């Protein structure tokens, strides 16, 4: 036997072992899955575990959300699970899906489909199919087009998904153009799976993504947002982001990312700001302590979004980007709003982008205790993330400069800790509250109280805590200067 033949035979043995491992993984949920399969069989219908559930079983990471397909229509599925399921929901009924819960497992059962999109609107045309093979062909990728029949555990793989899973390749069951024409979001899903699973996108799939990128415009912002969030929170988002830019998909919903590729940074030390940005995203990921921190990763991705719009070249040929953090924060807010992110998430990311340059200058000895208090107060609950983002933004290849920046930030954090030990930096408030201000000035609730409160807070930031007598004297001095008292 040749070396190549021996290698191929070994691969086939591994694939057979993978099949056995998948069935073993399924044994964990089989009491429920097999029981459900028997109920469908007694009613004269088929039931198959399909899609991501089979893929994840083969990868040894099957969760508690299971997807099934069947030849039974939704009304019949309801009759079969009624009285057996602990809970039932019909939110996906118009697409042929009935959901239910049993023993802590969430089960979605969908009638065989021969589904296609009308390629004009964003809505699918749902037509029930008649066979498992037909149903599997309509799925997005071959690794999601495998099935395990229940209760007998028969494995079905008509499109080579198991081989592609072993090779870590993303392909489509039919032609990529046919698949993406049915649902253009699948192009973004290909990039997402590349990021999540560390898979390679097949050349013909990548070519179709490039040729059909404009078709993504048919998809709602919410669906794009959800896929992009999963991509950015993947194990390897850098690969996914590169794929989005290289195929032109990013230009359809996140043009700020593509725009970075043409902007050389001010130090001319990176190929471009785009490469620097991807490095910062990777650095930020390395500082996460408990899974994906989407706010931190998104802030890292967008932190230099304002550079293309603020680029200028001085007489000496040096490139600068004055106030790019301000412009970047504005662009970030507008882009995340367009992608329908929640307001609180958008506000957090935008604030980090706006603050990411605040630290620079600290090492020159210009910061007073007042500046440190303002840094902490302005960051608020985002202070820890701001620390991580600022450190991640240091990508210089100059080891001495990198070491100095790290030392400077260490010193800043130590200084914050010292001042925090002396003062309640987490809640910097005026030394007099609203009631005390009204009593001392003899004024009712209104704008004057707000102005006085703001003045005292500025004093608190500038000088630190004041005792009661100092605070009252400062308030009266301010009131006389403002003509409120004589």
XYZ file of C-alpha atoms in Angstrom, residues 4-486:
483
model
C -0.966 8.185 0.345
C -3.320 5.173 0.398
C -2.303 4.308 3.928
C -2.948 7.894 5.015
C -6.396 7.878 3.402
C -7.252 4.554 5.080
C -6.193 6.014 8.422
C -8.455 9.025 7.798
C -11.399 6.702 7.110
C -10.716 4.842 10.379
C -10.700 8.186 12.196
C -13.996 9.141 10.595
C -15.551 5.838 11.639
C -14.315 6.482 15.169
C -15.844 9.965 14.961
C -19.183 8.407 14.063
C -18.938 6.082 17.043
C -17.992 8.976 19.311
C -20.975 10.963 18.048
C -23.365 8.162 18.898
C -21.706 7.844 22.317
C -22.176 11.567 22.872
C -25.810 11.203 21.901
C -26.320 8.598 24.624
C -26.304 11.445 27.125
C -29.535 12.809 25.669
C -30.830 9.580 24.145
C -33.392 8.768 26.864
C -35.337 11.846 25.771
C -34.388 11.787 22.068
C -35.060 8.070 21.651
C -38.330 8.280 23.542
C -39.404 11.117 21.258
C -38.306 9.087 18.230
C -40.447 6.155 19.366
C -43.454 8.414 19.777
C -43.066 9.665 16.201
C -42.537 6.099 14.920
C -45.729 4.879 16.632
C -47.570 7.724 14.892
C -46.131 6.588 11.552
C -43.590 9.370 11.164
C -39.813 9.798 10.939
C -37.693 11.780 13.379
C -34.050 12.775 12.846
C -31.570 14.740 14.911
C -30.051 17.223 12.448
C -27.913 20.274 11.798
C -25.746 21.840 14.456
C -26.763 19.208 16.991
C -25.134 16.433 14.943
C -22.118 18.603 14.135
C -21.600 19.435 17.796
C -22.031 15.793 18.794
C -19.254 14.871 16.361
C -17.098 17.612 17.888
C -17.871 16.322 21.384
C -19.667 19.500 22.455
C -23.361 18.706 22.205
C -25.420 21.130 24.268
C -28.961 21.063 25.627
C -30.606 22.653 22.564
C -31.477 19.911 20.069
C -32.782 20.293 16.516
C -34.912 17.648 14.843
C -36.623 17.279 11.484
C -39.616 15.115 10.608
C -42.068 14.313 7.844
C -44.900 15.160 10.273
C -46.570 18.537 9.742
C -46.826 20.957 12.702
C -50.373 19.922 13.703
C -49.308 16.274 13.874
C -46.126 17.174 15.770
C -48.240 18.994 18.348
C -50.421 15.925 18.807
C -47.362 13.723 19.302
C -45.651 15.928 21.922
C -48.847 16.991 23.702
C -48.974 15.389 27.131
C -45.311 14.341 26.878
C -43.518 17.684 26.728
C -43.294 19.768 29.879
C -43.748 22.962 27.847
C -44.648 23.705 24.233
C -44.256 26.863 22.133
C -45.426 27.597 18.626
C -43.556 30.813 17.787
C -41.947 29.166 14.736
C -45.056 27.405 13.556
C -45.359 29.429 10.330
C -41.938 28.058 9.384
C -42.942 24.516 10.312
C -41.236 24.495 13.731
C -42.691 23.396 17.063
C -40.618 23.862 20.207
C -40.870 21.970 23.451
C -39.006 21.128 26.638
C -38.374 17.831 28.373
C -35.977 16.928 31.209
C -33.980 20.140 30.854
C -33.553 19.777 27.080
C -34.909 22.335 24.613
C -36.176 20.580 21.494
C -37.107 22.175 18.154
C -38.920 19.927 15.696
C -39.246 21.159 12.120
C -41.148 19.620 9.239
C -39.022 18.588 6.226
C -38.604 21.693 4.113
C -37.819 22.532 0.526
C -37.425 26.152 1.503
C -36.257 28.960 -0.760
C -36.147 32.735 -0.504
C -37.879 34.818 -3.160
C -34.490 36.553 -3.739
C -36.170 39.972 -3.661
C -37.646 40.325 -0.186
C -36.085 39.154 3.050
C -38.755 36.522 3.679
C -38.467 32.794 3.035
C -41.021 30.889 1.006
C -41.784 27.833 3.106
C -42.716 24.661 1.293
C -42.801 21.327 3.080
C -40.454 18.702 1.678
C -40.934 14.980 1.447
C -37.566 13.437 2.315
C -34.629 13.702 4.674
C -32.127 14.058 1.816
C -34.079 16.952 0.336
C -34.249 18.622 3.739
C -30.501 18.245 4.285
C -29.726 19.733 0.866
C -31.436 23.008 1.771
C -29.166 23.503 4.809
C -26.380 26.062 4.816
C -23.213 23.948 4.991
C -22.292 20.299 4.628
C -21.141 20.106 8.258
C -24.713 21.028 9.192
C -26.281 18.635 6.680
C -25.911 15.382 8.618
C -28.589 13.488 10.516
C -29.002 10.747 13.094
C -32.331 8.878 12.800
C -34.147 8.069 16.016
C -34.520 5.817 17.832
C -32.256 3.500 15.777
C -29.299 5.962 15.608
C -28.781 5.516 11.857
C -26.269 8.055 10.517
C -27.069 9.908 7.246
C -24.482 12.062 5.440
C -25.365 12.500 1.742
C -23.160 15.561 1.115
C -19.859 14.619 2.734
C -20.257 16.647 5.900
C -18.246 14.196 7.970
C -15.267 14.446 5.611
C -15.513 18.246 5.676
C -15.755 18.223 9.454
C -12.570 16.142 9.639
C -10.849 18.454 7.134
C -12.214 21.570 8.896
C -13.613 22.948 5.646
C -16.794 24.950 5.088
C -18.667 23.929 1.923
C -22.318 24.065 0.833
C -24.465 20.977 0.065
C -25.450 22.412 -3.333
C -23.647 25.163 -5.229
C -22.618 28.178 -3.133
C -24.539 30.512 -5.437
C -27.692 28.475 -4.957
C -27.251 28.411 -1.184
C -26.433 32.111 -0.814
C -29.140 33.070 -3.269
C -31.663 31.371 -0.995
C -30.369 33.185 2.081
C -27.521 35.728 1.760
C -27.002 35.681 5.533
C -25.275 32.344 4.976
C -22.271 34.254 3.645
C -21.910 35.930 7.015
C -22.516 32.575 8.708
C -19.582 31.123 6.755
C -17.319 33.793 8.239
C -18.852 33.197 11.653
C -18.167 29.444 11.509
C -14.601 30.171 10.403
C -14.236 32.295 13.545
C -16.053 29.944 15.913
C -14.717 26.588 14.719
C -11.384 27.690 13.204
C -12.460 26.190 9.868
C -11.272 27.177 6.383
C -13.794 28.388 3.818
C -13.587 26.400 0.564
C -12.317 28.435 -2.425
C -15.597 28.154 -4.349
C -17.530 29.311 -1.290
C -15.191 32.252 -0.786
C -15.518 33.195 -4.467
C -19.319 33.188 -4.223
C -19.175 35.329 -1.069
C -17.118 37.898 -2.982
C -19.317 37.829 -6.070
C -22.575 38.030 -4.112
C -21.569 40.390 -1.257
C -24.127 43.019 -2.284
C -26.918 40.470 -1.740
C -26.349 40.921 1.993
C -28.260 44.192 1.637
C -31.468 42.092 1.512
C -30.969 40.964 5.108
C -32.341 42.817 8.129
C -29.957 44.662 10.433
C -31.002 42.494 13.373
C -30.032 39.228 11.662
C -26.701 40.683 10.569
C -26.084 41.988 14.092
C -26.683 38.587 15.662
C -24.328 36.794 13.270
C -21.641 39.448 13.609
C -21.832 39.307 17.412
C -21.288 35.540 17.309
C -18.365 36.032 14.921
C -16.680 38.637 17.102
C -17.145 36.383 20.129
C -15.700 33.388 18.306
C -12.484 31.613 19.258
C -10.706 33.202 16.270
C -12.529 36.411 15.295
C -9.468 37.726 13.437
C -9.908 35.082 10.731
C -13.608 35.925 10.455
C -12.952 39.671 10.272
C -10.335 39.235 7.552
C -12.787 37.139 5.564
C -15.458 39.839 5.863
C -13.079 42.514 4.582
C -11.467 40.427 1.846
C -14.813 39.325 0.371
C -16.387 42.785 0.545
C -19.045 41.718 3.065
C -17.800 44.162 5.717
C -18.393 47.029 3.299
C -22.122 46.211 3.349
C -22.649 46.686 7.104
C -19.358 47.782 8.727
C -17.532 49.998 6.203
C -15.463 51.614 8.954
C -13.480 48.367 9.220
C -12.681 48.297 5.511
C -11.760 51.988 5.633
C -8.960 51.287 8.105
C -7.110 49.193 5.538
C -6.104 52.234 3.504
C -4.878 54.331 6.435
C -1.197 54.249 7.422
C -0.672 54.852 11.137
C 1.104 57.915 12.489
C 4.234 55.998 13.472
C 4.497 54.126 10.137
C 5.271 51.069 12.247
C 2.349 48.961 11.095
C 1.315 47.918 7.623
C -1.823 49.977 8.207
C -4.289 50.888 10.920
C -6.367 47.855 9.925
C -3.575 45.440 10.897
C -3.003 47.378 14.107
C -6.720 47.121 14.902
C -6.767 43.344 14.440
C -3.768 43.098 16.748
C -5.560 45.186 19.380
C -8.601 42.890 19.168
C -6.327 39.905 19.766
C -4.604 41.668 22.666
C -7.972 42.496 24.238
C -9.058 38.869 23.961
C -5.956 37.792 25.875
C -7.068 39.980 28.794
C -10.550 38.485 29.121
C -11.085 36.575 32.327
C -14.477 34.901 31.866
C -15.371 34.180 28.254
C -16.078 36.711 25.526
C -16.397 40.345 26.583
C -18.254 41.718 23.555
C -18.086 45.328 24.758
C -14.290 45.147 25.083
C -13.815 43.385 21.738
C -16.108 45.805 19.896
C -14.346 48.793 21.453
C -11.004 47.331 20.368
C -12.360 46.869 16.842
C -13.717 50.421 16.613
C -11.157 52.343 18.670
C -9.413 53.806 15.607
C -12.505 54.086 13.402
C -12.101 57.870 13.372
C -8.600 57.850 11.904
C -9.486 57.864 8.169
C -11.658 60.967 8.636
C -9.065 62.831 10.726
C -5.884 61.967 8.863
C -3.613 64.914 8.071
C -0.008 65.207 6.870
C 2.214 67.927 8.319
C 4.981 69.893 6.562
C 7.506 67.367 7.866
C 5.555 64.523 6.298
C 4.361 63.137 9.624
C 0.860 61.749 9.719
C -1.515 62.745 12.537
C -5.078 61.984 13.533
C -6.084 64.775 15.890
C -9.271 64.067 17.887
C -9.821 60.752 16.127
C -11.166 59.342 19.372
C -14.000 61.898 19.329
C -14.841 61.216 15.692
C -14.463 57.480 16.288
C -16.913 57.560 19.190
C -19.455 59.346 17.000
C -18.997 56.847 14.148
C -19.238 53.920 16.570
C -22.500 55.180 18.025
C -24.021 55.670 14.568
C -22.865 52.273 13.295
C -24.074 50.322 16.320
C -27.387 52.153 16.181
C -27.744 51.164 12.515
C -27.006 47.549 13.484
C -29.731 47.745 16.162
C -27.525 47.060 19.164
C -29.143 47.819 22.538
C -28.628 51.386 23.721
C -26.737 50.384 26.852
C -24.256 48.222 24.910
C -23.779 50.983 22.332
C -23.200 53.556 25.075
C -20.530 51.411 26.747
C -18.603 50.739 23.538
C -18.864 54.370 22.447
C -17.594 55.602 25.803
C -14.553 53.325 25.680
C -13.691 54.478 22.154
C -13.953 58.100 23.291
C -11.697 57.511 26.304
C -9.058 55.210 24.821
C -6.488 58.000 24.281
C -6.940 59.683 27.652
C -3.998 57.834 29.211
C -1.348 59.096 26.797
C 0.572 61.935 28.356
C 0.494 60.422 31.845
C 4.083 59.241 31.531
C 5.266 62.815 30.948
C 4.327 63.668 34.512
C 1.475 65.996 33.576
C -1.246 64.294 35.592
C -2.327 65.744 38.909
C -4.436 63.874 41.446
C -7.347 65.830 39.990
C -6.660 64.348 36.532
C -6.588 60.853 38.012
C -9.926 61.434 39.750
C -11.468 62.650 36.487
C -10.091 59.616 34.630
C -11.714 57.267 37.123
C -14.964 59.241 37.290
C -15.327 59.551 33.534
C -14.692 55.830 33.048
C -17.088 54.874 35.829
C -18.017 51.187 35.731
C -15.973 50.804 32.530
C -12.657 51.518 34.284
C -11.470 47.893 34.242
C -12.316 47.569 30.555
C -10.587 50.887 29.852
C -7.454 49.552 31.537
C -7.558 46.503 29.248
C -8.288 48.502 26.093
C -5.492 50.979 26.779
C -2.970 48.223 27.393
C -4.180 46.353 24.290
C -3.618 49.448 22.155
C 0.124 49.288 22.727
C 1.338 47.357 19.668
C 4.674 49.050 19.079
C 7.549 46.809 18.017
C 9.945 49.015 19.948
C 10.546 46.936 23.068
C 11.863 49.840 25.115
C 8.859 51.995 24.257
C 6.444 49.129 24.964
C 8.075 48.515 28.331
C 7.869 52.221 29.199
C 4.173 52.408 28.289
C 3.454 49.310 30.385
C 5.393 50.767 33.314
C 3.540 54.086 32.986
C 0.193 52.343 33.062
C 1.273 50.214 36.018
C 2.108 53.463 37.797
C -1.267 54.951 36.906
C -3.149 51.933 38.235
C -1.099 52.022 41.434
C -1.880 55.718 41.792
C -5.583 55.062 41.273
C -5.445 52.385 43.970
C -3.681 54.773 46.353
C -6.166 57.582 45.860
C -9.066 55.144 45.998
C -7.836 53.942 49.388
C -8.054 57.524 50.624
C -11.253 58.537 48.836
C -14.343 56.815 47.484
C -13.371 57.174 43.830
C -16.096 54.819 42.702
C -18.711 57.375 43.738
C -17.262 60.855 43.526
C -20.013 63.206 44.647
C -20.096 66.769 46.039
C -19.423 67.167 49.724
C -22.912 68.719 50.145
C -26.082 67.113 48.856
C -29.085 68.853 47.286
C -30.895 69.341 50.588
C -27.873 70.976 52.192
C -27.429 73.275 49.174
C -31.086 74.413 49.311
C -30.929 75.002 53.055
C -27.667 76.946 52.927
C -28.653 79.130 49.950
C -32.328 79.404 50.854
C -33.463 78.347 47.381
C -36.175 75.896 46.250
C -35.523 72.845 44.017
C -34.565 73.936 40.503
C -31.722 74.847 38.141
C -29.770 76.773 40.786
C -29.401 73.620 42.882
C -28.152 71.697 39.872
C -25.588 74.351 39.014
C -24.381 74.490 42.611
C -24.142 70.694 42.763
C -22.070 70.660 39.569
C -19.736 73.345 40.925
C -19.140 71.386 44.132
C -18.486 68.208 42.179
C -15.850 69.999 40.093
C -14.217 71.131 43.336
C -14.354 67.578 44.642
C -12.592 66.307 41.517
C -10.023 69.096 41.611
C -9.119 69.108 45.305
C -10.398 65.848 46.725
C -12.712 65.598 49.753
C -13.507 68.853 51.592
C -14.643 69.028 55.180
C -18.089 70.499 55.911
C -16.891 74.012 56.721
C -14.736 74.206 53.554
C -17.564 72.947 51.383
C -20.038 75.457 52.801
C -17.575 78.330 52.422
C -16.894 77.380 48.794
C -20.631 77.133 48.050
C -21.293 80.601 49.520
C -18.331 82.057 47.616
C -19.725 80.603 44.377
C -23.258 81.860 45.139
C -22.011 85.433 45.701
C -20.012 85.338 42.457
C -23.099 84.145 40.605
C -25.282 86.861 42.152
C -27.463 84.314 43.944
C -26.644 85.713 47.400
C -25.086 88.922 48.589
